N, CA and C atoms as an extended XYZ file, in Angstrom:
579
Properties=species:S:1:pos:R:3:atomname:S:1:resname:S:1:resid:I:1 pbc="F F F"
N        86.109       12.762        5.502 N   MET     1
C        84.832       12.390        6.063 CA  MET     1
C        83.949       13.627        6.100 C   MET     1
N        82.727       13.505        5.607 N   PRO     2
C        81.846       14.674        5.564 CA  PRO     2
C        81.377       15.052        6.965 C   PRO     2
N        81.108       16.359        7.122 N   SER     3
C        80.628       16.835        8.421 CA  SER     3
C        79.199       16.375        8.642 C   SER     3
N        78.787       16.220        9.907 N   PRO     4
C        77.426       15.735       10.177 CA  PRO     4
C        76.345       16.731        9.755 C   PRO     4
N        76.639       18.024        9.743 N   LYS     5
C        75.619       19.017        9.363 CA  LYS     5
C        75.336       18.994        7.873 C   LYS     5
N        76.352       18.858        7.042 N   SER     6
C        76.145       18.929        5.609 CA  SER     6
C        75.543       17.658        5.047 C   SER     6
N        75.656       16.538        5.724 N   ASN     7
C        75.165       15.291        5.172 CA  ASN     7
C        74.203       14.635        6.148 C   ASN     7
N        73.300       15.368        6.704 N   ARG     8
C        72.375       14.802        7.674 CA  ARG     8
C        71.456       13.766        7.059 C   ARG     8
N        70.738       14.170        6.024 N   ASN     9
C        69.731       13.294        5.425 CA  ASN     9
C        70.196       12.723        4.099 C   ASN     9
N        71.371       13.017        3.726 N   GLY    10
C        71.861       12.573        2.425 CA  GLY    10
C        71.627       13.643        1.400 C   GLY    10
N        72.441       13.684        0.365 N   ASN    11
C        72.341       14.722       -0.663 CA  ASN    11
C        71.056       14.629       -1.463 C   ASN    11
N        70.529       13.464       -1.689 N   GLY    12
C        69.313       13.308       -2.487 CA  GLY    12
C        68.098       13.914       -1.810 C   GLY    12
N        68.019       13.763       -0.512 N   GLN    13
C        66.869       14.304        0.206 CA  GLN    13
C        66.907       15.827        0.279 C   GLN    13
N        68.075       16.423        0.364 N   ILE    14
C        68.201       17.874        0.439 CA  ILE    14
C        67.755       18.502       -0.866 C   ILE    14
N        68.150       17.943       -1.984 N   GLU    15
C        67.759       18.500       -3.291 CA  GLU    15
C        66.263       18.378       -3.524 C   GLU    15
N        65.664       17.266       -3.145 N   SER    16
C        64.211       17.139       -3.333 CA  SER    16
C        63.457       18.100       -2.421 C   SER    16
N        64.009       18.351       -1.258 N   HIS    17
C        63.388       19.307       -0.341 CA  HIS    17
C        63.453       20.724       -0.915 C   HIS    17
N        64.559       21.070       -1.528 N   ARG    18
C        64.693       22.395       -2.148 CA  ARG    18
C        63.719       22.557       -3.303 C   ARG    18
N        63.544       21.525       -4.063 N   ARG    19
C        62.586       21.609       -5.173 CA  ARG    19
C        61.165       21.810       -4.633 C   ARG    19
N        60.842       21.195       -3.553 N   GLY    20
C        59.511       21.337       -2.962 CA  GLY    20
C        59.287       22.737       -2.405 C   GLY    20
N        60.317       23.358       -1.906 N   ARG    21
C        60.190       24.696       -1.348 CA  ARG    21
C        60.066       25.748       -2.428 C   ARG    21
N        60.536       25.483       -3.627 N   SER    22
C        60.472       26.492       -4.678 CA  SER    22
C        59.057       26.644       -5.220 C   SER    22
N        58.182       25.689       -4.956 N   SER    23
C        56.806       25.843       -5.423 CA  SER    23
C        56.089       26.852       -4.543 C   SER    23
N        55.100       27.501       -5.109 N   SER    24
C        54.380       28.539       -4.368 CA  SER    24
C        53.361       27.927       -3.431 C   SER    24
N        52.660       28.767       -2.734 N   PHE    25
C        51.648       28.336       -1.775 CA  PHE    25
C        50.534       27.557       -2.469 C   PHE    25
N        50.208       27.925       -3.679 N   HIS    26
C        49.108       27.289       -4.406 CA  HIS    26
C        49.565       26.061       -5.172 C   HIS    26
N        50.787       25.675       -5.046 N   GLY    27
C        51.280       24.488       -5.722 CA  GLY    27
C        51.759       24.747       -7.133 C   GLY    27
N        51.874       25.986       -7.533 N   GLN    28
C        52.351       26.298       -8.866 CA  GLN    28
C        53.862       26.420       -8.832 C   GLN    28
N        54.479       26.018       -9.859 N   THR    29
C        55.927       26.130       -9.931 CA  THR    29
C        56.299       27.521      -10.383 C   THR    29
N        57.567       27.836      -10.310 N   ALA    30
C        58.047       29.156      -10.693 CA  ALA    30
C        57.815       29.430      -12.174 C   ALA    30
N        57.804       28.406      -12.995 N   MET    31
C        57.592       28.585      -14.436 CA  MET    31
C        56.157       29.021      -14.730 C   MET    31
N        55.172       28.458      -14.011 N   SER    32
C        53.780       28.835      -14.269 CA  SER    32
C        53.489       30.245      -13.765 C   SER    32
N        54.186       30.712      -12.736 N   VAL    33
C        53.991       32.066      -12.221 CA  VAL    33
C        54.491       33.082      -13.236 C   VAL    33
N        55.549       32.773      -13.938 N   ALA    34
C        56.098       33.689      -14.930 CA  ALA    34
C        55.146       33.869      -16.105 C   ALA    34
N        54.284       32.932      -16.350 N   ARG    35
C        53.352       33.022      -17.476 CA  ARG    35
C        52.130       33.885      -17.160 C   ARG    35
N        51.949       34.249      -15.901 N   LEU    36
C        50.795       35.068      -15.553 CA  LEU    36
C        50.921       36.436      -16.207 C   LEU    36
N        49.810       36.921      -16.700 N   ARG    37
C        49.819       38.233      -17.325 CA  ARG    37
C        49.479       39.301      -16.307 C   ARG    37
N        50.021       40.443      -16.533 N   ARG    38
C        49.761       41.582      -15.671 CA  ARG    38
C        48.366       42.125      -15.973 C   ARG    38
N        47.588       42.490      -14.947 N   PRO    39
C        46.250       43.030      -15.215 CA  PRO    39
C        46.338       44.390      -15.898 C   PRO    39
N        45.325       44.685      -16.659 N   ARG    40
C        45.293       45.972      -17.354 CA  ARG    40
C        44.997       47.086      -16.360 C   ARG    40
N        45.648       48.202      -16.516 N   THR    41
C        45.454       49.337      -15.618 CA  THR    41
C        44.847       50.497      -16.380 C   THR    41
N        44.213       51.375      -15.632 N   VAL    42
C        43.624       52.568      -16.217 CA  VAL    42
C        44.676       53.673      -16.147 C   VAL    42
N        44.980       54.256      -17.282 N   SER    43
C        46.015       55.285      -17.303 CA  SER    43
C        45.519       56.602      -16.710 C   SER    43
N        44.223       56.887      -16.809 N   ASP    44
C        43.678       58.131      -16.290 CA  ASP    44
C        42.735       57.818      -15.123 C   ASP    44
N        43.285       57.769      -13.914 N   LEU    45
C        42.480       57.447      -12.741 CA  LEU    45
C        41.509       58.555      -12.365 C   LEU    45
N        41.816       59.794      -12.711 N   MET    46
C        40.942       60.912      -12.355 CA  MET    46
C        39.608       60.856      -13.092 C   MET    46
N        39.550       60.135      -14.200 N   SER    47
C        38.286       60.039      -14.940 CA  SER    47
C        37.283       59.161      -14.208 C   SER    47
N        37.734       58.325      -13.284 N   LEU    48
C        36.839       57.432      -12.562 CA  LEU    48
C        36.186       58.081      -11.349 C   LEU    48
N        36.665       59.245      -10.917 N   ILE    49
C        36.120       59.917       -9.738 CA  ILE    49
C        34.742       60.478      -10.067 C   ILE    49
N        33.800       60.248       -9.156 N   ASN    50
C        32.434       60.723       -9.327 CA  ASN    50
C        32.373       62.207       -8.953 C   ASN    50
N        32.109       63.102       -9.899 N   PRO    51
C        32.069       64.526       -9.550 CA  PRO    51
C        30.882       64.897       -8.660 C   PRO    51
N        29.826       64.085       -8.618 N   ALA    52
C        28.666       64.412       -7.786 CA  ALA    52
C        28.964       64.202       -6.306 C   ALA    52
N        29.919       63.317       -5.968 N   GLY    53
C        30.212       63.016       -4.580 CA  GLY    53
C        31.215       63.971       -3.939 C   GLY    53
N        31.807       64.838       -4.708 N   THR    54
C        32.804       65.747       -4.151 CA  THR    54
C        32.164       67.067       -3.770 C   THR    54
N        32.795       67.767       -2.859 N   ALA    55
C        32.301       69.080       -2.429 CA  ALA    55
C        32.695       70.137       -3.459 C   ALA    55
N        31.888       71.162       -3.625 N   PRO    56
C        32.263       72.232       -4.548 CA  PRO    56
C        33.565       72.891       -4.097 C   PRO    56
N        34.334       73.355       -5.068 N   GLU    57
C        35.645       73.904       -4.752 CA  GLU    57
C        35.556       75.232       -4.005 C   GLU    57
N        34.495       75.981       -4.151 N   GLY    58
C        34.381       77.281       -3.513 CA  GLY    58
C        34.081       77.196       -2.019 C   GLY    58
N        33.456       76.097       -1.575 N   LEU    59
C        33.059       75.972       -0.181 CA  LEU    59
C        34.088       75.153        0.593 C   LEU    59
N        34.480       75.600        1.778 N   PRO    60
C        35.403       74.801        2.588 CA  PRO    60
C        34.667       73.616        3.206 C   PRO    60
N        35.362       72.511        3.354 N   ARG    61
C        34.756       71.325        3.952 CA  ARG    61
C        34.703       71.482        5.466 C   ARG    61
N        33.612       71.013        6.052 N   GLN    62
C        33.463       71.036        7.496 CA  GLN    62
C        33.711       69.631        8.029 C   GLN    62
N        34.341       69.532        9.183 N   PRO    63
C        34.537       68.200        9.750 CA  PRO    63
C        33.198       67.620       10.199 C   PRO    63
N        33.019       66.312       10.102 N   PRO    64
C        31.740       65.731       10.527 CA  PRO    64
C        31.510       65.861       12.033 C   PRO    64
N        32.584       65.767       12.817 N   LYS    65
C        32.477       65.961       14.263 CA  LYS    65
C        33.734       66.662       14.752 C   LYS    65
N        33.598       67.354       15.876 N   MET    66
C        34.726       68.092       16.452 CA  MET    66
C        34.962       67.584       17.868 C   MET    66
N        36.241       67.445       18.236 N   LEU    67
C        36.595       67.097       19.601 CA  LEU    67
C        36.832       68.387       20.368 C   LEU    67
N        35.995       68.649       21.349 N   LEU    68
C        36.072       69.872       22.143 CA  LEU    68
C        36.484       69.527       23.565 C   LEU    68
N        37.303       70.383       24.151 N   LYS    69
C        37.760       70.181       25.525 CA  LYS    69
C        37.194       71.300       26.389 C   LYS    69
N        36.491       70.918       27.436 N   VAL    70
C        35.851       71.875       28.337 CA  VAL    70
C        36.416       71.660       29.735 C   VAL    70
N        37.096       72.672       30.250 N   THR    71
C        37.628       72.612       31.606 CA  THR    71
C        36.595       73.203       32.558 C   THR    71
N        36.258       72.446       33.588 N   VAL    72
C        35.285       72.893       34.581 CA  VAL    72
C        36.047       73.570       35.713 C   VAL    72
N        35.460       74.589       36.294 N   LEU    73
C        36.079       75.348       37.371 CA  LEU    73
C        36.578       74.423       38.488 C   LEU    73
N        37.850       74.564       38.872 N   ARG    74
C        38.532       73.808       39.919 CA  ARG    74
C        38.702       72.332       39.593 C   ARG    74
N        38.559       71.947       38.332 N   SER    75
C        38.760       70.563       37.934 CA  SER    75
C        40.186       70.382       37.423 C   SER    75
N        40.727       69.192       37.544 N   LEU    76
C        42.108       68.960       37.153 CA  LEU    76
C        42.296       68.833       35.647 C   LEU    76
N        41.432       68.105       34.993 N   ALA    77
C        41.588       67.852       33.558 CA  ALA    77
C        40.302       68.226       32.827 C   ALA    77
N        40.421       68.586       31.552 N   PRO    78
C        39.216       68.955       30.804 CA  PRO    78
C        38.365       67.741       30.448 C   PRO    78
N        37.080       67.989       30.272 N   VAL    79
C        36.152       66.978       29.789 CA  VAL    79
C        36.211       67.022       28.268 C   VAL    79
N        36.371       65.876       27.643 N   GLN    80
C        36.424       65.825       26.180 CA  GLN    80
C        35.061       65.426       25.650 C   GLN    80
N        34.541       66.240       24.730 N   VAL    81
C        33.212       66.028       24.178 CA  VAL    81
C        33.323       66.012       22.660 C   VAL    81
N        32.701       65.032       22.027 N   LEU    82
C        32.682       64.915       20.576 CA  LEU    82
C        31.324       65.386       20.082 C   LEU    82
N        31.310       66.483       19.302 N   MET    83
C        30.040       67.077       18.861 CA  MET    83
C        30.107       67.481       17.397 C   MET    83
N        28.946       67.629       16.807 N   ARG    84
C        28.857       68.102       15.418 CA  ARG    84
C        29.021       69.618       15.378 C   ARG    84
N        29.563       70.154       14.295 N   PRO    85
C        29.813       71.599       14.217 CA  PRO    85
C        28.543       72.448       14.194 C   PRO    85
N        27.418       71.879       13.803 N   GLU    86
C        26.196       72.684       13.733 CA  GLU    86
C        25.486       72.794       15.072 C   GLU    86
N        25.965       72.093       16.112 N   PHE    87
C        25.387       72.228       17.442 CA  PHE    87
C        25.724       73.592       18.021 C   PHE    87
N        24.992       74.000       19.044 N   THR    88
C        25.168       75.324       19.644 CA  THR    88
C        25.965       75.234       20.944 C   THR    88
N        26.283       76.403       21.489 N   VAL    89
C        27.010       76.479       22.759 CA  VAL    89
C        26.170       75.870       23.881 C   VAL    89
N        24.872       76.078       23.845 N   GLY    90
C        23.988       75.482       24.841 CA  GLY    90
C        24.047       73.965       24.819 C   GLY    90
N        24.122       73.373       23.629 N   ASP    91
C        24.254       71.922       23.516 CA  ASP    91
C        25.587       71.454       24.096 C   ASP    91
N        26.649       72.227       23.853 N   LEU    92
C        27.967       71.879       24.387 CA  LEU    92
C        27.975       71.943       25.918 C   LEU    92
N        27.340       72.957       26.485 N   ILE    93
C        27.273       73.077       27.946 CA  ILE    93
C        26.542       71.866       28.530 C   ILE    93
N        25.402       71.506       27.931 N   ALA    94
C        24.626       70.367       28.428 CA  ALA    94
C        25.423       69.068       28.313 C   ALA    94
N        26.123       68.867       27.197 N   ALA    95
C        26.908       67.643       27.011 CA  ALA    95
C        28.093       67.590       27.969 C   ALA    95
N        28.745       68.726       28.197 N   ALA    96
C        29.900       68.754       29.095 CA  ALA    96
C        29.482       68.484       30.539 C   ALA    96
N        28.377       69.070       30.977 N   VAL    97
C        27.890       68.835       32.342 CA  VAL    97
C        27.467       67.375       32.496 C   VAL    97
N        26.771       66.843       31.488 N   ARG    98
C        26.330       65.453       31.526 CA  ARG    98
C        27.538       64.503       31.602 C   ARG    98
N        28.575       64.763       30.800 N   GLN    99
C        29.773       63.933       30.786 CA  GLN    99
C        30.537       64.045       32.117 C   GLN    99
N        30.618       65.242       32.671 N   TYR   100
C        31.313       65.473       33.941 CA  TYR   100
C        30.652       64.670       35.059 C   TYR   100
N        29.313       64.709       35.113 N   VAL   101
C        28.576       63.981       36.147 CA  VAL   101
C        28.682       62.472       35.910 C   VAL   101
N        28.627       62.050       34.648 N   LYS   102
C        28.703       60.634       34.306 CA  LYS   102
C        30.043       60.033       34.718 C   LYS   102
N        31.133       60.785       34.533 N   GLU   103
C        32.463       60.292       34.882 CA  GLU   103
C        32.722       60.367       36.382 C   GLU   103
N        31.854       61.046       37.129 N   GLY   104
C        32.006       61.140       38.576 CA  GLY   104
C        33.226       61.937       38.993 C   GLY   104
N        33.487       63.018       38.301 N   ARG   105
C        34.672       63.826       38.582 CA  ARG   105
C        34.501       64.651       39.842 C   ARG   105
N        35.630       65.112       40.329 N   ARG   106
C        35.683       65.981       41.491 CA  ARG   106
C        36.212       67.326       41.098 C   ARG   106
N        35.834       68.414       41.670 N   PRO   107
C        34.805       68.564       42.698 CA  PRO   107
C        33.414       68.349       42.111 C   PRO   107
N        32.516       67.916       42.959 N   ILE   108
C        31.139       67.672       42.544 CA  ILE   108
C        30.479       69.002       42.231 C   ILE   108
N        29.744       69.043       41.130 N   LEU   109
C        29.074       70.275       40.712 CA  LEU   109
C        27.920       70.594       41.657 C   LEU   109
N        27.652       71.889       41.894 N   PRO   110
C        26.534       72.253       42.782 CA  PRO   110
C        25.186       71.830       42.213 C   PRO   110
N        25.080       71.750       40.901 N   THR   111
C        23.847       71.321       40.239 CA  THR   111
C        24.216       70.687       38.912 C   THR   111
N        23.336       69.850       38.399 N   ASP   112
C        23.602       69.244       37.103 CA  ASP   112
C        22.717       69.830       36.002 C   ASP   112
N        22.166       70.991       36.252 N   GLU   113
C        21.368       71.708       35.260 CA  GLU   113
C        22.293       72.529       34.366 C   GLU   113
N        22.167       72.382       33.062 N   ALA   114
C        23.028       73.105       32.123 CA  ALA   114
C        22.742       74.606       32.138 C   ALA   114
N        21.541       74.988       32.517 N   SER   115
C        21.188       76.413       32.523 CA  SER   115
C        21.883       77.184       33.642 C   SER   115
N        22.491       76.471       34.586 N   ASP   116
C        23.170       77.129       35.703 CA  ASP   116
C        24.658       77.369       35.443 C   ASP   116
N        25.116       77.129       34.202 N   PHE   117
C        26.525       77.276       33.871 CA  PHE   117
C        26.707       78.171       32.658 C   PHE   117
N        27.871       78.800       32.579 N   ASP   118
C        28.254       79.625       31.431 CA  ASP   118
C        29.541       79.082       30.843 C   ASP   118
N        29.704       79.274       29.548 N   LEU   119
C        30.900       78.822       28.841 CA  LEU   119
C        31.719       80.034       28.419 C   LEU   119
N        33.013       80.000       28.718 N   HIS   120
C        33.934       81.084       28.382 CA  HIS   120
C        35.063       80.522       27.520 C   HIS   120
N        35.779       81.413       26.830 N   TYR   121
C        36.939       80.975       26.062 CA  TYR   121
C        38.056       80.499       26.986 C   TYR   121
N        38.259       81.175       28.097 N   SER   122
C        39.267       80.767       29.076 CA  SER   122
C        38.812       81.229       30.451 C   SER   122
N        39.559       80.844       31.462 N   GLN   123
C        39.187       81.267       32.814 CA  GLN   123
C        39.449       82.741       33.042 C   GLN   123
N        40.201       83.364       32.156 N   PHE   124
C        40.493       84.787       32.283 CA  PHE   124
C        39.556       85.647       31.452 C   PHE   124
N        38.683       85.027       30.690 N   SER   125
C        37.721       85.748       29.861 CA  SER   125
C        36.522       86.147       30.711 C   SER   125
N        36.185       87.431       30.688 N   LEU   126
C        35.067       87.913       31.489 CA  LEU   126
C        33.722       87.659       30.828 C   LEU   126
N        33.683       87.701       29.519 N   GLU   127
C        32.410       87.595       28.822 CA  GLU   127
C        32.131       86.153       28.425 C   GLU   127
N        30.927       85.699       28.741 N   SER   128
C        30.551       84.331       28.388 CA  SER   128
C        30.044       84.285       26.948 C   SER   128
N        30.032       83.082       26.401 N   LEU   129
C        29.610       82.893       25.011 CA  LEU   129
C        28.086       82.838       24.915 C   LEU   129
N        27.572       83.282       23.781 N   ASP   130
C        26.135       83.247       23.532 CA  ASP   130
C        25.701       81.797       23.343 C   ASP   130
N        24.639       81.383       24.005 N   ARG   131
C        24.185       79.995       23.959 CA  ARG   131
C        23.638       79.590       22.596 C   ARG   131
N        23.266       80.545       21.767 N   LYS   132
C        22.687       80.225       20.456 CA  LYS   132
C        23.726       80.193       19.344 C   LYS   132
N        24.965       80.521       19.667 N   GLU   133
C        26.019       80.558       18.656 CA  GLU   133
C        26.451       79.133       18.300 C   GLU   133
N        26.722       78.902       17.012 N   LYS   134
C        27.127       77.581       16.539 CA  LYS   134
C        28.599       77.332       16.867 C   LYS   134
N        28.939       76.072       17.105 N   LEU   135
C        30.299       75.711       17.504 CA  LEU   135
C        31.322       75.988       16.405 C   LEU   135
N        30.940       75.832       15.155 N   ILE   136
C        31.879       76.028       14.051 CA  ILE   136
C        32.292       77.492       13.930 C   ILE   136
N        31.471       78.406       14.441 N   GLU   137
C        31.750       79.836       14.339 CA  GLU   137
C        32.618       80.357       15.485 C   GLU   137
N        32.920       79.531       16.483 N   LEU   138
C        33.633       80.006       17.667 CA  LEU   138
C        35.124       80.214       17.430 C   LEU   138
N        35.752       79.384       16.611 N   GLY   139
C        37.171       79.552       16.321 CA  GLY   139
C        38.089       78.928       17.354 C   GLY   139
N        37.551       78.218       18.318 N   SER   140
C        38.368       77.565       19.328 CA  SER   140
C        37.754       76.213       19.644 C   SER   140
N        38.576       75.320       20.201 N   ARG   141
C        38.071       74.012       20.615 CA  ARG   141
C        38.317       73.750       22.089 C   ARG   141
N        38.863       74.736       22.786 N   ASN   142
C        39.114       74.631       24.223 CA  ASN   142
C        38.306       75.715       24.935 C   ASN   142
N        37.538       75.304       25.946 N   PHE   143
C        36.649       76.238       26.622 CA  PHE   143
C        36.733       76.045       28.133 C   PHE   143
N        36.099       76.982       28.846 N   PHE   144
C        36.086       76.971       30.300 CA  PHE   144
C        34.640       77.085       30.764 C   PHE   144
N        34.220       76.186       31.642 N   LEU   145
C        32.848       76.146       32.139 CA  LEU   145
C        32.843       76.546       33.609 C   LEU   145
N        32.021       77.546       33.934 N   CYS   146
C        31.921       77.967       35.329 CA  CYS   146
C        30.451       78.214       35.666 C   CYS   146
N        30.102       78.129       36.951 N   PRO   147
C        28.714       78.390       37.338 CA  PRO   147
C        28.351       79.850       37.098 C   PRO   147
N        27.088       80.069       36.796 N   ARG   148
C        26.611       81.448       36.619 CA  ARG   148
C        26.629       82.159       37.950 C   ARG   148
N        26.993       83.435       37.910 N   LYS   149
C        27.010       84.238       39.137 CA  LYS   149
C        25.725       85.056       39.189 C   LYS   149
N        24.974       84.965       40.270 N   PRO   150
C        23.750       85.744       40.359 CA  PRO   150
C        24.038       87.200       40.697 C   PRO   150
N        23.285       88.087       40.088 N   ALA   151
C        23.368       89.518       40.401 CA  ALA   151
C        22.073       89.903       41.107 C   ALA   151
N        22.192       90.589       42.198 N   THR   152
C        20.999       90.984       42.941 CA  THR   152
C        20.606       92.403       42.576 C   THR   152
N        19.351       92.572       42.312 N   THR   153
C        18.801       93.897       42.043 CA  THR   153
C        17.671       94.136       43.032 C   THR   153
N        17.481       95.366       43.372 N   VAL   154
C        16.432       95.705       44.338 CA  VAL   154
C        15.287       96.343       43.562 C   VAL   154
N        14.125       95.679       43.626 N   GLU   155
C        12.930       96.193       42.961 CA  GLU   155
C        11.825       96.341       44.008 C   GLU   155
N        11.481       97.554       44.301 N   GLY   156
C        10.405       97.802       45.264 CA  GLY   156
C        10.773       97.365       46.675 C   GLY   156
N        12.043       97.434       47.012 N   GLY   157
C        12.471       97.070       48.351 CA  GLY   157
C        12.706       95.576       48.529 C   GLY   157
N        12.432       94.762       47.507 N   VAL   158
C        12.610       93.317       47.604 CA  VAL   158
C        13.806       92.933       46.738 C   VAL   158
N        14.758       92.158       47.282 N   GLY   159
C        15.931       91.723       46.513 CA  GLY   159
C        15.571       90.577       45.589 C   GLY   159
N        15.839       90.738       44.312 N   VAL   160
C        15.566       89.704       43.319 CA  VAL   160
C        16.896       89.252       42.735 C   VAL   160
N        17.107       87.955       42.691 N   THR   161
C        18.343       87.421       42.138 CA  THR   161
C        18.101       87.023       40.684 C   THR   161
N        18.871       87.604       39.794 N   THR   162
C        18.754       87.272       38.374 CA  THR   162
C        20.120       86.907       37.834 C   THR   162
N        20.195       85.890       37.003 N   PRO   163
C        21.482       85.537       36.425 CA  PRO   163
C        21.850       86.513       35.318 C   PRO   163
N        23.123       86.818       35.212 N   PHE   164
C        23.563       87.656       34.105 CA  PHE   164
C        24.556       86.864       33.281 C   PHE   164
N        24.546       87.098       31.984 N   ALA   165
C        25.358       86.298       31.077 CA  ALA   165
C        26.710       86.917       30.815 C   ALA   165
N        26.900       88.167       31.186 N   SER   166
C        28.146       88.821       30.825 CA  SER   166
C        28.808       89.449       32.039 C   SER   166
N        29.970       88.936       32.375 N   CYS   167
C        30.731       89.515       33.482 CA  CYS   167
C        31.273       90.886       33.098 C   CYS   167
N        31.527       91.088       31.814 N   ALA   168
C        32.055       92.368       31.354 CA  ALA   168
C        31.026       93.482       31.558 C   ALA   168
N        29.754       93.187       31.328 N   LYS   169
C        28.712       94.194       31.541 CA  LYS   169
C        28.621       94.549       33.023 C   LYS   169
N        28.766       93.553       33.875 N   GLU   170
C        28.720       93.814       35.313 CA  GLU   170
C        29.926       94.654       35.741 C   GLU   170
N        31.088       94.377       35.182 N   ALA   171
C        32.281       95.156       35.513 CA  ALA   171
C        32.121       96.606       35.059 C   ALA   171
N        31.516       96.808       33.873 N   ASP   172
C        31.264       98.173       33.392 CA  ASP   172
C        30.292       98.906       34.315 C   ASP   172
N        29.283       98.202       34.785 N   ARG   173
C        28.281       98.813       35.668 CA  ARG   173
C        28.939       99.257       36.980 C   ARG   173
N        29.800       98.441       37.537 N   VAL   174
C        30.473       98.789       38.784 CA  VAL   174
C        31.428       99.949       38.574 C   VAL   174
N        32.157       99.929       37.447 N   ARG   175
C        33.127      100.987       37.176 CA  ARG   175
C        32.435      102.333       36.983 C   ARG   175
N        31.325      102.333       36.258 N   GLU   176
C        30.612      103.589       35.992 CA  GLU   176
C        29.815      104.054       37.214 C   GLU   176
N        29.318      103.122       37.974 N   GLY   177
C        28.445      103.455       39.098 CA  GLY   177
C        29.180      104.125       40.245 C   GLY   177
N        29.568      103.378       41.227 N   GLY   178
C        30.147      103.983       42.421 CA  GLY   178
C        31.580      103.565       42.651 C   GLY   178
N        32.271      103.138       41.626 N   GLY   179
C        33.632      102.678       41.808 CA  GLY   179
C        34.629      103.802       41.953 C   GLY   179
N        34.248      105.034       41.738 N   GLY   180
C        35.152      106.154       41.869 CA  GLY   180
C        35.873      106.487       40.583 C   GLY   180
N        35.681      105.665       39.534 N   GLY   181
C        36.313      105.949       38.240 CA  GLY   181
C        37.809      106.030       38.369 C   GLY   181
N        38.416      107.134       37.934 N   GLY   182
C        39.854      107.321       37.993 CA  GLY   182
C        40.342      107.710       39.369 C   GLY   182
N        39.428      108.079       40.270 N   PHE   183
C        39.832      108.494       41.609 CA  PHE   183
C        40.325      107.329       42.459 C   PHE   183
N        40.001      106.101       42.073 N   ALA   184
C        40.475      104.952       42.841 CA  ALA   184
C        41.996      104.880       42.785 C   ALA   184
N        42.580      105.186       41.635 N   TRP   185
C        44.037      105.195       41.519 CA  TRP   185
C        44.648      106.324       42.346 C   TRP   185
N        43.937      107.430       42.386 N   PHE   186
C        44.433      108.560       43.171 CA  PHE   186
C        44.461      108.205       44.657 C   PHE   186
N        43.434      107.498       45.123 N   LYS   187
C        43.392      107.074       46.527 CA  LYS   187
C        44.527      106.104       46.825 C   LYS   187
N        44.830      105.234       45.872 N   LEU   188
C        45.929      104.299       46.040 CA  LEU   188
C        47.256      105.047       46.091 C   LEU   188
N        47.414      106.089       45.284 N   MET   189
C        48.630      106.868       45.282 CA  MET   189
C        48.814      107.584       46.625 C   MET   189
N        47.716      108.091       47.192 N   GLN   190
C        47.779      108.742       48.496 CA  GLN   190
C        48.202      107.763       49.564 C   GLN   190
N        47.731      106.544       49.462 N   PHE   191
C        48.079      105.541       50.437 CA  PHE   191
C        49.552      105.165       50.359 C   PHE   191
N        50.118      105.153       49.162 N   MET   192
C        51.500      104.750       48.972 CA  MET   192
C        52.487      105.853       49.415 C   MET   192
N        52.056      107.089       49.472 N   MET   193
C        52.960      108.179       49.834 CA  MET   193
C        53.210      108.259       51.273 C   MET   193
């Protein structure tokens, strides 16, 4: 006696079902598919490339946009800004401040004016970047944004606050001025004895 699985619908129905499954999606049988001809191919694909659309071999290609990360002073995560390489450091500062305020990050910035901030390579870098320098020339994609520190100068007995762009210049001024030069180490040595 045949098993119920092998003879469910009868042998005739199983064979006709198999014949129906062998046809393709478009209703063509396997014999008509074999008659199809292969399309002609181009043996030299490099001849089809348009030489006018490629960059000259001597010049390096520039990316259309760069993803830059700017960490703001006392912030947990950097602000990610997508900019073109021909933009300047000043444009990056303005975009980073705008993005920081837009995202509502903490701590809240004292001002949202881009002119009140300086961009550095890292938080340990004393010298800030020139605002007119192009982003492609910087050599880095990670930066540090901090508020400008005002330097007070006395002119005619009146204190005037002016922003300075370089912390390194201020450090040199203090070292040369009244910092004691090499004598500061000597004073420290006297204290330790």
